[in-house]
Amino acid sequence: MSDQATNALIAIALGSALALLLFVPTAAVQYRLNGTLGPGDLATLLSAAVYGLALWTYTLLPMPESGRYLCKTSNLEPLGSIDGLWAGDPGGGVTALLRDPVFLQLALNVLLFVPLGFFVRVILKRGFLVAGLAGLAVSLLIETTQLTGVWTLYDCPYRLFDVDDLLVNTTGAVAGSLLSAIVVRRRTGVAVMPTRITRGRRIVGMASDLWFMVLFGGFVALAYRAAAVYGPLSLDLDVQTTLQVAVPYGVQVAAVLLLGRTVGEWTISVRAVPRRSGLNRWEPLSRLVKLLTGITPPVALLLLGGWWALVGVPLFLVLTVAVSLVTPQARGLSHTLAGLDLRIAADEELGRDGPAGADAPVSPRPAAAE
């Protein structure tokens, strides 16, 4: 397999992993900006993560073995490498130009940074000036990394530092921003937040709860292993498993009992309230019921292990999703048993005055400036 194909596979694999890591914060931001997380948002997240890793793989990989590489010189003369474009056969026409290695390298460097300008406009809602500055900053970071031998990891640079790359890459980012302006619609007027909690929104919340338990639990397991390897602790797999499940569960317990909602519900910007105003004094008990019938059963099954976990956890998750699909406002199993309703909480979190109630209109908010 060629180096370019290997770089592409690495970028796709690591970029996909990065997108998964950023799923929860991305959902939290989107639901507060416009109350939705659509397929386009997920596609942007995945493509931006893969592109970011592609910049790394195509500019620094493959990294050679120590002592088995040649030191590269630097081009510090502006337009010095581009001068080679006019050194070939002037009568060769377009065909000769397309075969010119200098032109191909120049074109590839421009194309490599075109997506950056697109993502600056789509994600940051900024134009070509910010895109150019971002292109210059990213290019300078890459070139400096190459010049310093990956920040002194190598005795000398194994890739060429070229000041022309700063100019060409910045041009690519600006071109990407200008081209994306043709296809990216500029939002005008006001963006009205949704007034109902959709089933898709609830499923994203459940997925965020699950992903939080997995990721935070994995972090706890790594921290425990590090303490066992480099610290005074001795490695015990049973203790590791218990900590991996119990610590994120403890965070969920605190979130539900103190705030009335799970991490996933905070992510999608919803809150749980008593179904009737006269039951407010019983809200602590309702939160306890919600905790015991929501996040607790799968955690208990995981701690039991064996067939209990293998069969019980998937069945419980399927039951929870199924009930959320047929209950009003996608309340789900735990909220139904606890006598709780769900409300959109974005107005309160952002300090806006919004009416209470599931079906009340939510105050409009200005569209984000481009």
mmCIF file of C-alpha atoms in Angstrom:
data_model
loop_
_atom_site.group_PDB
_atom_site.id
_atom_site.type_symbol
_atom_site.label_atom_id
_atom_site.label_comp_id
_atom_site.label_asym_id
_atom_site.label_seq_id
_atom_site.Cartn_x
_atom_site.Cartn_y
_atom_site.Cartn_z
ATOM 1 C CA MET A 1 0.000 0.000 0.000
ATOM 2 C CA SER A 2 1.338 3.440 -0.924
ATOM 3 C CA ASP A 3 2.177 6.072 1.674
ATOM 4 C CA GLN A 4 -0.667 8.284 0.416
ATOM 5 C CA ALA A 5 -3.234 5.499 0.801
ATOM 6 C CA THR A 6 -1.904 4.697 4.267
ATOM 7 C CA ASN A 7 -2.148 8.352 5.255
ATOM 8 C CA ALA A 8 -5.745 8.447 4.046
ATOM 9 C CA LEU A 9 -6.702 5.369 6.072
ATOM 10 C CA ILE A 10 -5.037 6.769 9.198
ATOM 11 C CA ALA A 11 -6.846 10.093 8.753
ATOM 12 C CA ILE A 12 -10.220 8.357 8.311
ATOM 13 C CA ALA A 13 -9.733 6.054 11.306
ATOM 14 C CA LEU A 14 -8.400 8.667 13.727
ATOM 15 C CA GLY A 15 -10.735 11.358 12.400
ATOM 16 C CA SER A 16 -13.741 9.108 13.000
ATOM 17 C CA ALA A 17 -12.532 8.469 16.551
ATOM 18 C CA LEU A 18 -12.096 12.218 17.087
ATOM 19 C CA ALA A 19 -15.624 12.852 15.787
ATOM 20 C CA LEU A 20 -16.981 10.377 18.337
ATOM 21 C CA LEU A 21 -15.093 12.148 21.104
ATOM 22 C CA LEU A 22 -16.560 15.483 20.009
ATOM 23 C CA PHE A 23 -20.122 14.194 19.562
ATOM 24 C CA VAL A 24 -21.415 15.230 23.001
ATOM 25 C CA PRO A 25 -19.942 18.779 23.019
ATOM 26 C CA THR A 26 -21.096 19.275 19.420
ATOM 27 C CA ALA A 27 -24.633 18.220 20.321
ATOM 28 C CA ALA A 28 -24.604 20.529 23.352
ATOM 29 C CA VAL A 29 -23.585 23.515 21.221
ATOM 30 C CA GLN A 30 -26.038 22.802 18.400
ATOM 31 C CA TYR A 31 -29.056 22.355 20.647
ATOM 32 C CA ARG A 32 -28.322 25.695 22.269
ATOM 33 C CA LEU A 33 -27.727 27.493 18.977
ATOM 34 C CA ASN A 34 -30.751 26.346 17.007
ATOM 35 C CA GLY A 35 -32.380 23.499 18.921
ATOM 36 C CA THR A 36 -31.470 20.759 16.496
ATOM 37 C CA LEU A 37 -28.738 18.336 15.472
ATOM 38 C CA GLY A 38 -29.288 17.258 11.895
ATOM 39 C CA PRO A 39 -27.517 14.919 9.474
ATOM 40 C CA GLY A 40 -25.697 17.911 8.009
ATOM 41 C CA ASP A 41 -24.264 18.790 11.432
ATOM 42 C CA LEU A 42 -23.033 15.231 11.913
ATOM 43 C CA ALA A 43 -21.564 15.160 8.403
ATOM 44 C CA THR A 44 -19.739 18.428 9.094
ATOM 45 C CA LEU A 45 -18.400 17.067 12.390
ATOM 46 C CA LEU A 46 -17.092 13.874 10.770
ATOM 47 C CA SER A 47 -15.617 15.548 7.694
ATOM 48 C CA ALA A 48 -13.940 18.310 9.740
ATOM 49 C CA ALA A 49 -12.389 15.750 12.097
ATOM 50 C CA VAL A 50 -11.115 13.599 9.217
ATOM 51 C CA TYR A 51 -9.797 16.688 7.427
ATOM 52 C CA GLY A 52 -7.942 17.856 10.537
ATOM 53 C CA LEU A 53 -6.234 14.485 10.857
ATOM 54 C CA ALA A 54 -5.520 14.470 7.108
ATOM 55 C CA LEU A 55 -3.560 17.720 7.484
ATOM 56 C CA TRP A 56 -1.385 15.952 10.034
ATOM 57 C CA THR A 57 -0.906 12.708 8.113
ATOM 58 C CA TYR A 58 -0.154 14.295 4.742
ATOM 59 C CA THR A 59 2.276 16.876 6.106
ATOM 60 C CA LEU A 60 4.188 14.841 8.712
ATOM 61 C CA LEU A 61 3.767 11.148 7.898
ATOM 62 C CA PRO A 62 5.423 8.784 7.368
ATOM 63 C CA MET A 63 7.807 9.633 10.206
ATOM 64 C CA PRO A 64 11.181 7.991 9.473
ATOM 65 C CA GLU A 65 13.152 5.802 11.836
ATOM 66 C CA SER A 66 15.891 7.524 13.798
ATOM 67 C CA GLY A 67 19.130 7.687 11.812
ATOM 68 C CA ARG A 68 17.472 6.559 8.570
ATOM 69 C CA TYR A 69 16.559 9.844 6.939
ATOM 70 C CA LEU A 70 18.207 12.708 5.113
ATOM 71 C CA CYS A 71 18.238 16.228 6.504
ATOM 72 C CA LYS A 72 16.267 18.666 4.369
ATOM 73 C CA THR A 73 17.196 22.255 3.622
ATOM 74 C CA SER A 74 14.834 25.234 3.799
ATOM 75 C CA ASN A 75 13.537 27.689 1.238
ATOM 76 C CA LEU A 76 13.316 31.108 2.891
ATOM 77 C CA GLU A 77 13.040 33.098 -0.340
ATOM 78 C CA PRO A 78 9.461 34.161 -1.128
ATOM 79 C CA LEU A 79 8.317 32.717 -4.477
ATOM 80 C CA GLY A 80 11.664 30.924 -4.735
ATOM 81 C CA SER A 81 10.202 27.468 -5.309
ATOM 82 C CA ILE A 82 7.401 28.797 -7.521
ATOM 83 C CA ASP A 83 9.982 30.225 -9.944
ATOM 84 C CA GLY A 84 10.455 26.677 -11.196
ATOM 85 C CA LEU A 85 7.079 26.870 -12.896
ATOM 86 C CA TRP A 86 8.527 28.937 -15.714
ATOM 87 C CA ALA A 87 11.682 26.905 -16.098
ATOM 88 C CA GLY A 88 10.110 24.253 -18.316
ATOM 89 C CA ASP A 89 9.203 24.238 -21.995
ATOM 90 C CA PRO A 90 7.150 27.405 -22.614
ATOM 91 C CA GLY A 91 5.672 25.867 -25.743
ATOM 92 C CA GLY A 92 4.350 22.788 -24.012
ATOM 93 C CA GLY A 93 0.951 24.307 -23.366
ATOM 94 C CA VAL A 94 -1.566 23.148 -20.752
ATOM 95 C CA THR A 95 -0.544 19.492 -21.018
ATOM 96 C CA ALA A 96 3.035 20.259 -20.102
ATOM 97 C CA LEU A 97 1.886 22.479 -17.242
ATOM 98 C CA LEU A 98 -0.312 19.717 -15.812
ATOM 99 C CA ARG A 99 2.661 17.355 -15.856
ATOM 100 C CA ASP A 100 5.032 19.842 -14.251
ATOM 101 C CA PRO A 101 5.939 18.576 -10.737
ATOM 102 C CA VAL A 102 6.243 22.136 -9.447
ATOM 103 C CA PHE A 103 2.734 22.995 -10.664
ATOM 104 C CA LEU A 104 1.283 19.766 -9.276
ATOM 105 C CA GLN A 105 2.832 20.432 -5.871
ATOM 106 C CA LEU A 106 1.526 23.993 -5.948
ATOM 107 C CA ALA A 107 -1.991 22.872 -6.903
ATOM 108 C CA LEU A 108 -2.076 20.162 -4.241
ATOM 109 C CA ASN A 109 -1.020 22.620 -1.546
ATOM 110 C CA VAL A 110 -3.802 24.988 -2.594
ATOM 111 C CA LEU A 111 -6.394 22.193 -2.671
ATOM 112 C CA LEU A 112 -5.256 20.864 0.709
ATOM 113 C CA PHE A 113 -6.326 24.109 2.399
ATOM 114 C CA VAL A 114 -9.531 24.786 0.442
ATOM 115 C CA PRO A 115 -11.615 22.702 2.932
ATOM 116 C CA LEU A 116 -10.263 24.826 5.795
ATOM 117 C CA GLY A 117 -11.879 27.923 4.305
ATOM 118 C CA PHE A 118 -15.123 25.986 3.911
ATOM 119 C CA PHE A 119 -15.148 24.834 7.541
ATOM 120 C CA VAL A 120 -14.347 28.341 8.796
ATOM 121 C CA ARG A 121 -17.450 29.625 7.013
ATOM 122 C CA VAL A 122 -19.727 26.708 7.945
ATOM 123 C CA ILE A 123 -18.652 26.149 11.555
ATOM 124 C CA LEU A 124 -17.384 29.543 12.710
ATOM 125 C CA LYS A 125 -19.668 31.592 10.420
ATOM 126 C CA ARG A 126 -16.724 33.761 9.388
ATOM 127 C CA GLY A 127 -15.619 35.000 5.986
ATOM 128 C CA PHE A 128 -12.482 34.967 3.879
ATOM 129 C CA LEU A 129 -10.421 37.239 6.149
ATOM 130 C CA VAL A 130 -10.687 34.871 9.132
ATOM 131 C CA ALA A 131 -10.202 31.931 6.776
ATOM 132 C CA GLY A 132 -6.967 33.471 5.490
ATOM 133 C CA LEU A 133 -5.687 34.081 9.011
ATOM 134 C CA ALA A 134 -6.615 30.525 9.999
ATOM 135 C CA GLY A 135 -4.869 29.147 6.915
ATOM 136 C CA LEU A 136 -1.742 31.155 7.693
ATOM 137 C CA ALA A 137 -1.750 30.050 11.352
ATOM 138 C CA VAL A 138 -2.248 26.354 10.556
ATOM 139 C CA SER A 139 0.325 26.458 7.769
ATOM 140 C CA LEU A 140 2.831 28.213 10.040
ATOM 141 C CA LEU A 141 2.312 25.542 12.705
ATOM 142 C CA ILE A 142 2.905 22.776 10.164
ATOM 143 C CA GLU A 143 5.961 24.403 8.626
ATOM 144 C CA THR A 144 7.474 25.180 12.033
ATOM 145 C CA THR A 145 6.904 21.571 13.091
ATOM 146 C CA GLN A 146 8.750 20.424 9.987
ATOM 147 C CA LEU A 147 11.551 22.982 10.438
ATOM 148 C CA THR A 148 12.198 21.935 14.040
ATOM 149 C CA GLY A 149 12.261 18.222 13.230
ATOM 150 C CA VAL A 150 8.871 17.711 14.943
ATOM 151 C CA TRP A 151 9.896 19.985 17.799
ATOM 152 C CA THR A 152 13.388 18.455 18.238
ATOM 153 C CA LEU A 153 12.125 14.870 18.134
ATOM 154 C CA TYR A 154 14.574 14.527 15.215
ATOM 155 C CA ASP A 155 18.050 16.038 15.027
ATOM 156 C CA CYS A 156 17.210 17.867 11.797
ATOM 157 C CA PRO A 157 14.180 18.372 9.516
ATOM 158 C CA TYR A 158 13.180 15.345 7.450
ATOM 159 C CA ARG A 159 10.784 17.493 5.410
ATOM 160 C CA LEU A 160 11.423 20.752 3.555
ATOM 161 C CA PHE A 161 10.452 24.021 5.205
ATOM 162 C CA ASP A 162 9.189 26.262 2.397
ATOM 163 C CA VAL A 163 8.062 29.829 2.987
ATOM 164 C CA ASP A 164 6.090 29.613 -0.262
ATOM 165 C CA ASP A 165 3.841 27.014 1.377
ATOM 166 C CA LEU A 166 2.655 29.728 3.760
ATOM 167 C CA LEU A 167 1.536 31.848 0.824
ATOM 168 C CA VAL A 168 0.025 29.001 -1.158
ATOM 169 C CA ASN A 169 -1.802 27.431 1.787
ATOM 170 C CA THR A 170 -3.244 30.766 2.852
ATOM 171 C CA THR A 171 -4.435 31.300 -0.714
ATOM 172 C CA GLY A 172 -6.139 27.907 -0.616
ATOM 173 C CA ALA A 173 -7.994 28.752 2.597
ATOM 174 C CA VAL A 174 -9.190 32.080 1.170
ATOM 175 C CA ALA A 175 -10.286 30.364 -2.062
ATOM 176 C CA GLY A 176 -12.204 27.769 -0.047
ATOM 177 C CA SER A 177 -14.030 30.486 1.853
ATOM 178 C CA LEU A 178 -14.961 32.381 -1.318
ATOM 179 C CA LEU A 179 -16.105 29.228 -3.100
ATOM 180 C CA SER A 180 -18.144 28.073 -0.105
ATOM 181 C CA ALA A 181 -20.015 31.392 -0.082
ATOM 182 C CA ILE A 182 -21.724 30.205 -3.270
ATOM 183 C CA VAL A 183 -23.243 27.105 -1.651
ATOM 184 C CA VAL A 184 -23.510 28.066 2.041
ATOM 185 C CA ARG A 185 -26.699 29.990 2.627
ATOM 186 C CA ARG A 186 -26.432 33.095 4.740
ATOM 187 C CA ARG A 187 -29.039 33.110 7.502
ATOM 188 C CA THR A 188 -31.208 36.204 7.654
ATOM 189 C CA GLY A 189 -33.904 37.367 10.030
ATOM 190 C CA VAL A 190 -34.451 35.353 13.184
ATOM 191 C CA ALA A 191 -33.971 31.702 13.996
ATOM 192 C CA VAL A 192 -36.952 30.375 15.948
ATOM 193 C CA MET A 193 -36.141 27.696 18.484
ATOM 194 C CA PRO A 194 -38.327 24.559 18.389
ATOM 195 C CA THR A 195 -41.141 24.295 20.917
ATOM 196 C CA ARG A 196 -41.440 20.501 21.069
ATOM 197 C CA ILE A 197 -38.975 17.840 22.117
ATOM 198 C CA THR A 198 -38.655 15.479 19.195
ATOM 199 C CA ARG A 199 -37.950 11.781 19.498
ATOM 200 C CA GLY A 200 -34.711 12.278 17.623
ATOM 201 C CA ARG A 201 -33.620 14.813 20.205
ATOM 202 C CA ARG A 202 -34.373 12.378 23.025
ATOM 203 C CA ILE A 203 -32.475 9.573 21.315
ATOM 204 C CA VAL A 204 -29.471 11.889 20.963
ATOM 205 C CA GLY A 205 -29.754 12.564 24.694
ATOM 206 C CA MET A 206 -29.815 8.854 25.495
ATOM 207 C CA ALA A 207 -26.854 8.262 23.200
ATOM 208 C CA SER A 208 -25.013 11.098 24.949
ATOM 209 C CA ASP A 209 -25.663 9.486 28.341
ATOM 210 C CA LEU A 210 -24.353 6.165 27.067
ATOM 211 C CA TRP A 211 -21.333 7.761 25.419
ATOM 212 C CA PHE A 212 -20.543 9.767 28.555
ATOM 213 C CA MET A 213 -20.575 6.573 30.635
ATOM 214 C CA VAL A 214 -18.274 4.831 28.147
ATOM 215 C CA LEU A 215 -15.805 7.691 27.659
ATOM 216 C CA PHE A 216 -15.607 8.868 31.249
ATOM 217 C CA GLY A 217 -15.423 5.287 32.432
ATOM 218 C CA GLY A 218 -12.559 4.653 30.020
ATOM 219 C CA PHE A 219 -10.749 7.731 31.321
ATOM 220 C CA VAL A 220 -11.182 6.493 34.909
ATOM 221 C CA ALA A 221 -9.832 3.066 33.928
ATOM 222 C CA LEU A 222 -6.776 4.642 32.285
ATOM 223 C CA ALA A 223 -6.162 6.824 35.333
ATOM 224 C CA TYR A 224 -6.382 3.786 37.616
ATOM 225 C CA ARG A 225 -3.963 1.813 35.438
ATOM 226 C CA ALA A 226 -1.535 4.737 35.396
ATOM 227 C CA ALA A 227 -1.700 4.926 39.180
ATOM 228 C CA ALA A 228 -1.074 1.178 39.361
ATOM 229 C CA VAL A 229 1.895 1.290 36.987
ATOM 230 C CA TYR A 230 3.558 4.507 38.128
ATOM 231 C CA GLY A 231 2.128 4.893 41.635
ATOM 232 C CA PRO A 232 1.676 2.929 44.824
ATOM 233 C CA LEU A 233 -1.481 1.073 43.761
ATOM 234 C CA SER A 234 -1.514 -2.562 42.652
ATOM 235 C CA LEU A 235 -3.499 -3.461 39.554
ATOM 236 C CA ASP A 236 -6.770 -5.265 40.294
ATOM 237 C CA LEU A 237 -9.083 -5.802 37.329
ATOM 238 C CA ASP A 238 -12.160 -6.152 39.539
ATOM 239 C CA VAL A 239 -11.415 -2.797 41.168
ATOM 240 C CA GLN A 240 -10.795 -1.260 37.752
ATOM 241 C CA THR A 241 -14.133 -2.503 36.425
ATOM 242 C CA THR A 242 -15.977 -1.253 39.496
ATOM 243 C CA LEU A 243 -14.396 2.191 39.255
ATOM 244 C CA GLN A 244 -14.981 2.321 35.495
ATOM 245 C CA VAL A 245 -18.730 1.892 36.044
ATOM 246 C CA ALA A 246 -19.266 3.464 39.460
ATOM 247 C CA VAL A 247 -17.469 6.798 38.990
ATOM 248 C CA PRO A 248 -19.427 7.998 35.925
ATOM 249 C CA TYR A 249 -22.573 6.616 37.568
ATOM 250 C CA GLY A 250 -21.821 8.787 40.584
ATOM 251 C CA VAL A 251 -21.710 11.839 38.323
ATOM 252 C CA GLN A 252 -25.098 10.871 36.902
ATOM 253 C CA VAL A 253 -26.523 10.376 40.396
ATOM 254 C CA ALA A 254 -25.423 13.857 41.425
ATOM 255 C CA ALA A 255 -26.777 15.360 38.194
ATOM 256 C CA VAL A 256 -30.195 13.749 38.562
ATOM 257 C CA LEU A 257 -30.700 14.312 42.300
ATOM 258 C CA LEU A 258 -29.320 17.855 42.384
ATOM 259 C CA LEU A 259 -30.233 19.185 38.931
ATOM 260 C CA GLY A 260 -33.069 16.878 37.941
ATOM 261 C CA ARG A 261 -31.522 15.726 34.665
ATOM 262 C CA THR A 262 -28.802 13.457 33.352
ATOM 263 C CA VAL A 263 -25.682 14.510 31.484
ATOM 264 C CA GLY A 264 -27.392 13.520 28.231
ATOM 265 C CA GLU A 265 -30.451 15.634 29.024
ATOM 266 C CA TRP A 266 -28.179 18.580 29.773
ATOM 267 C CA THR A 267 -26.496 17.955 26.401
ATOM 268 C CA ILE A 268 -29.759 18.254 24.482
ATOM 269 C CA SER A 269 -30.890 21.169 26.688
ATOM 270 C CA VAL A 270 -34.007 19.690 28.281
ATOM 271 C CA ARG A 271 -35.123 19.564 31.893
ATOM 272 C CA ALA A 272 -37.584 17.434 33.864
ATOM 273 C CA VAL A 273 -40.426 19.027 35.853
ATOM 274 C CA PRO A 274 -43.404 17.585 37.783
ATOM 275 C CA ARG A 275 -46.417 16.964 35.570
ATOM 276 C CA ARG A 276 -48.624 18.998 37.906
ATOM 277 C CA SER A 277 -47.590 22.185 39.649
ATOM 278 C CA GLY A 278 -49.076 20.978 42.938
ATOM 279 C CA LEU A 279 -46.567 18.123 43.048
ATOM 280 C CA ASN A 280 -43.476 20.356 43.260
ATOM 281 C CA ARG A 281 -42.870 19.403 46.875
ATOM 282 C CA TRP A 282 -42.578 15.776 45.774
ATOM 283 C CA GLU A 283 -39.981 16.569 43.113
ATOM 284 C CA PRO A 284 -37.017 15.116 45.109
ATOM 285 C CA LEU A 285 -38.887 11.811 45.328
ATOM 286 C CA SER A 286 -39.677 11.963 41.602
ATOM 287 C CA ARG A 287 -35.997 12.518 40.852
ATOM 288 C CA LEU A 288 -35.114 9.469 42.940
ATOM 289 C CA VAL A 289 -37.643 7.356 41.022
ATOM 290 C CA LYS A 290 -36.241 8.686 37.775
ATOM 291 C CA LEU A 291 -32.730 7.706 38.873
ATOM 292 C CA LEU A 292 -33.748 4.207 40.014
ATOM 293 C CA THR A 293 -35.691 3.442 36.823
ATOM 294 C CA GLY A 294 -33.416 5.217 34.347
ATOM 295 C CA ILE A 295 -29.639 5.029 34.545
ATOM 296 C CA THR A 296 -29.458 2.668 37.561
ATOM 297 C CA PRO A 297 -30.700 -0.655 36.065
ATOM 298 C CA PRO A 298 -28.078 -0.921 33.284
ATOM 299 C CA VAL A 299 -25.321 0.095 35.724
ATOM 300 C CA ALA A 300 -26.434 -2.582 38.200
ATOM 301 C CA LEU A 301 -26.507 -5.170 35.423
ATOM 302 C CA LEU A 302 -22.997 -4.184 34.330
ATOM 303 C CA LEU A 303 -21.698 -4.588 37.871
ATOM 304 C CA LEU A 304 -23.329 -8.025 38.098
ATOM 305 C CA GLY A 305 -21.540 -9.018 34.907
ATOM 306 C CA GLY A 306 -21.915 -12.287 33.042
ATOM 307 C CA TRP A 307 -25.172 -13.069 31.268
ATOM 308 C CA TRP A 308 -26.992 -10.460 33.317
ATOM 309 C CA ALA A 309 -25.009 -7.721 31.616
ATOM 310 C CA LEU A 310 -24.797 -9.382 28.207
ATOM 311 C CA VAL A 311 -28.555 -9.852 27.872
ATOM 312 C CA GLY A 312 -30.075 -7.457 30.366
ATOM 313 C CA VAL A 313 -28.377 -4.209 29.314
ATOM 314 C CA PRO A 314 -29.340 -4.388 25.600
ATOM 315 C CA LEU A 315 -32.917 -5.385 26.493
ATOM 316 C CA PHE A 316 -33.260 -2.495 28.926
ATOM 317 C CA LEU A 317 -31.849 -0.008 26.419
ATOM 318 C CA VAL A 318 -34.255 -1.250 23.736
ATOM 319 C CA LEU A 319 -37.171 -0.953 26.184
ATOM 320 C CA THR A 320 -36.150 2.594 27.136
ATOM 321 C CA VAL A 321 -35.930 3.734 23.513
ATOM 322 C CA ALA A 322 -39.203 2.000 22.617
ATOM 323 C CA VAL A 323 -41.118 3.713 25.429
ATOM 324 C CA SER A 324 -39.668 7.087 24.445
ATOM 325 C CA LEU A 325 -41.033 6.590 20.922
ATOM 326 C CA VAL A 326 -44.640 6.174 22.096
ATOM 327 C CA THR A 327 -44.888 8.591 25.048
ATOM 328 C CA PRO A 328 -45.788 12.311 24.707
ATOM 329 C CA GLN A 329 -42.777 14.620 24.487
ATOM 330 C CA ALA A 330 -40.725 11.409 24.241
ATOM 331 C CA ARG A 331 -40.725 11.215 28.041
ATOM 332 C CA GLY A 332 -39.515 7.639 28.151
ATOM 333 C CA LEU A 333 -39.762 4.994 30.855
ATOM 334 C CA SER A 334 -38.130 6.752 33.808
ATOM 335 C CA HIS A 335 -40.022 10.045 33.396
ATOM 336 C CA THR A 336 -43.328 8.242 32.953
ATOM 337 C CA LEU A 337 -42.856 6.227 36.149
ATOM 338 C CA ALA A 338 -41.606 9.287 38.049
ATOM 339 C CA GLY A 339 -44.496 11.499 36.914
ATOM 340 C CA LEU A 340 -42.193 13.991 35.226
ATOM 341 C CA ASP A 341 -42.559 15.995 32.023
ATOM 342 C CA LEU A 342 -39.744 17.264 29.821
ATOM 343 C CA ARG A 343 -39.277 20.903 28.859
ATOM 344 C CA ILE A 344 -36.856 22.675 26.548
ATOM 345 C CA ALA A 345 -34.332 24.437 28.760
ATOM 346 C CA ALA A 346 -32.291 26.508 26.292
ATOM 347 C CA ASP A 347 -33.977 29.806 27.223
ATOM 348 C CA GLU A 348 -33.089 29.426 30.883
ATOM 349 C CA GLU A 349 -29.522 28.271 30.201
ATOM 350 C CA LEU A 350 -28.804 31.211 27.919
ATOM 351 C CA GLY A 351 -30.448 33.760 30.203
ATOM 352 C CA ARG A 352 -33.400 34.438 27.913
ATOM 353 C CA ASP A 353 -36.969 34.943 29.060
ATOM 354 C CA GLY A 354 -38.894 31.962 27.791
ATOM 355 C CA PRO A 355 -42.356 30.708 28.730
ATOM 356 C CA ALA A 356 -42.773 27.443 30.566
ATOM 357 C CA GLY A 357 -44.773 24.625 29.140
ATOM 358 C CA ALA A 358 -44.201 22.052 26.467
ATOM 359 C CA ASP A 359 -46.348 23.669 23.821
ATOM 360 C CA ALA A 360 -45.644 27.314 24.520
ATOM 361 C CA PRO A 361 -43.723 29.183 21.825
ATOM 362 C CA VAL A 362 -40.065 29.728 22.574
ATOM 363 C CA SER A 363 -38.719 33.233 22.188
ATOM 364 C CA PRO A 364 -36.986 33.864 18.881
ATOM 365 C CA ARG A 365 -33.331 34.566 18.877
ATOM 366 C CA PRO A 366 -31.212 36.517 16.367
ATOM 367 C CA ALA A 367 -29.455 34.555 13.689
ATOM 368 C CA ALA A 368 -25.739 34.170 14.142
ATOM 369 C CA ALA A 369 -23.739 36.772 12.284
ATOM 370 C CA GLU A 370 -21.576 35.432 9.533
#
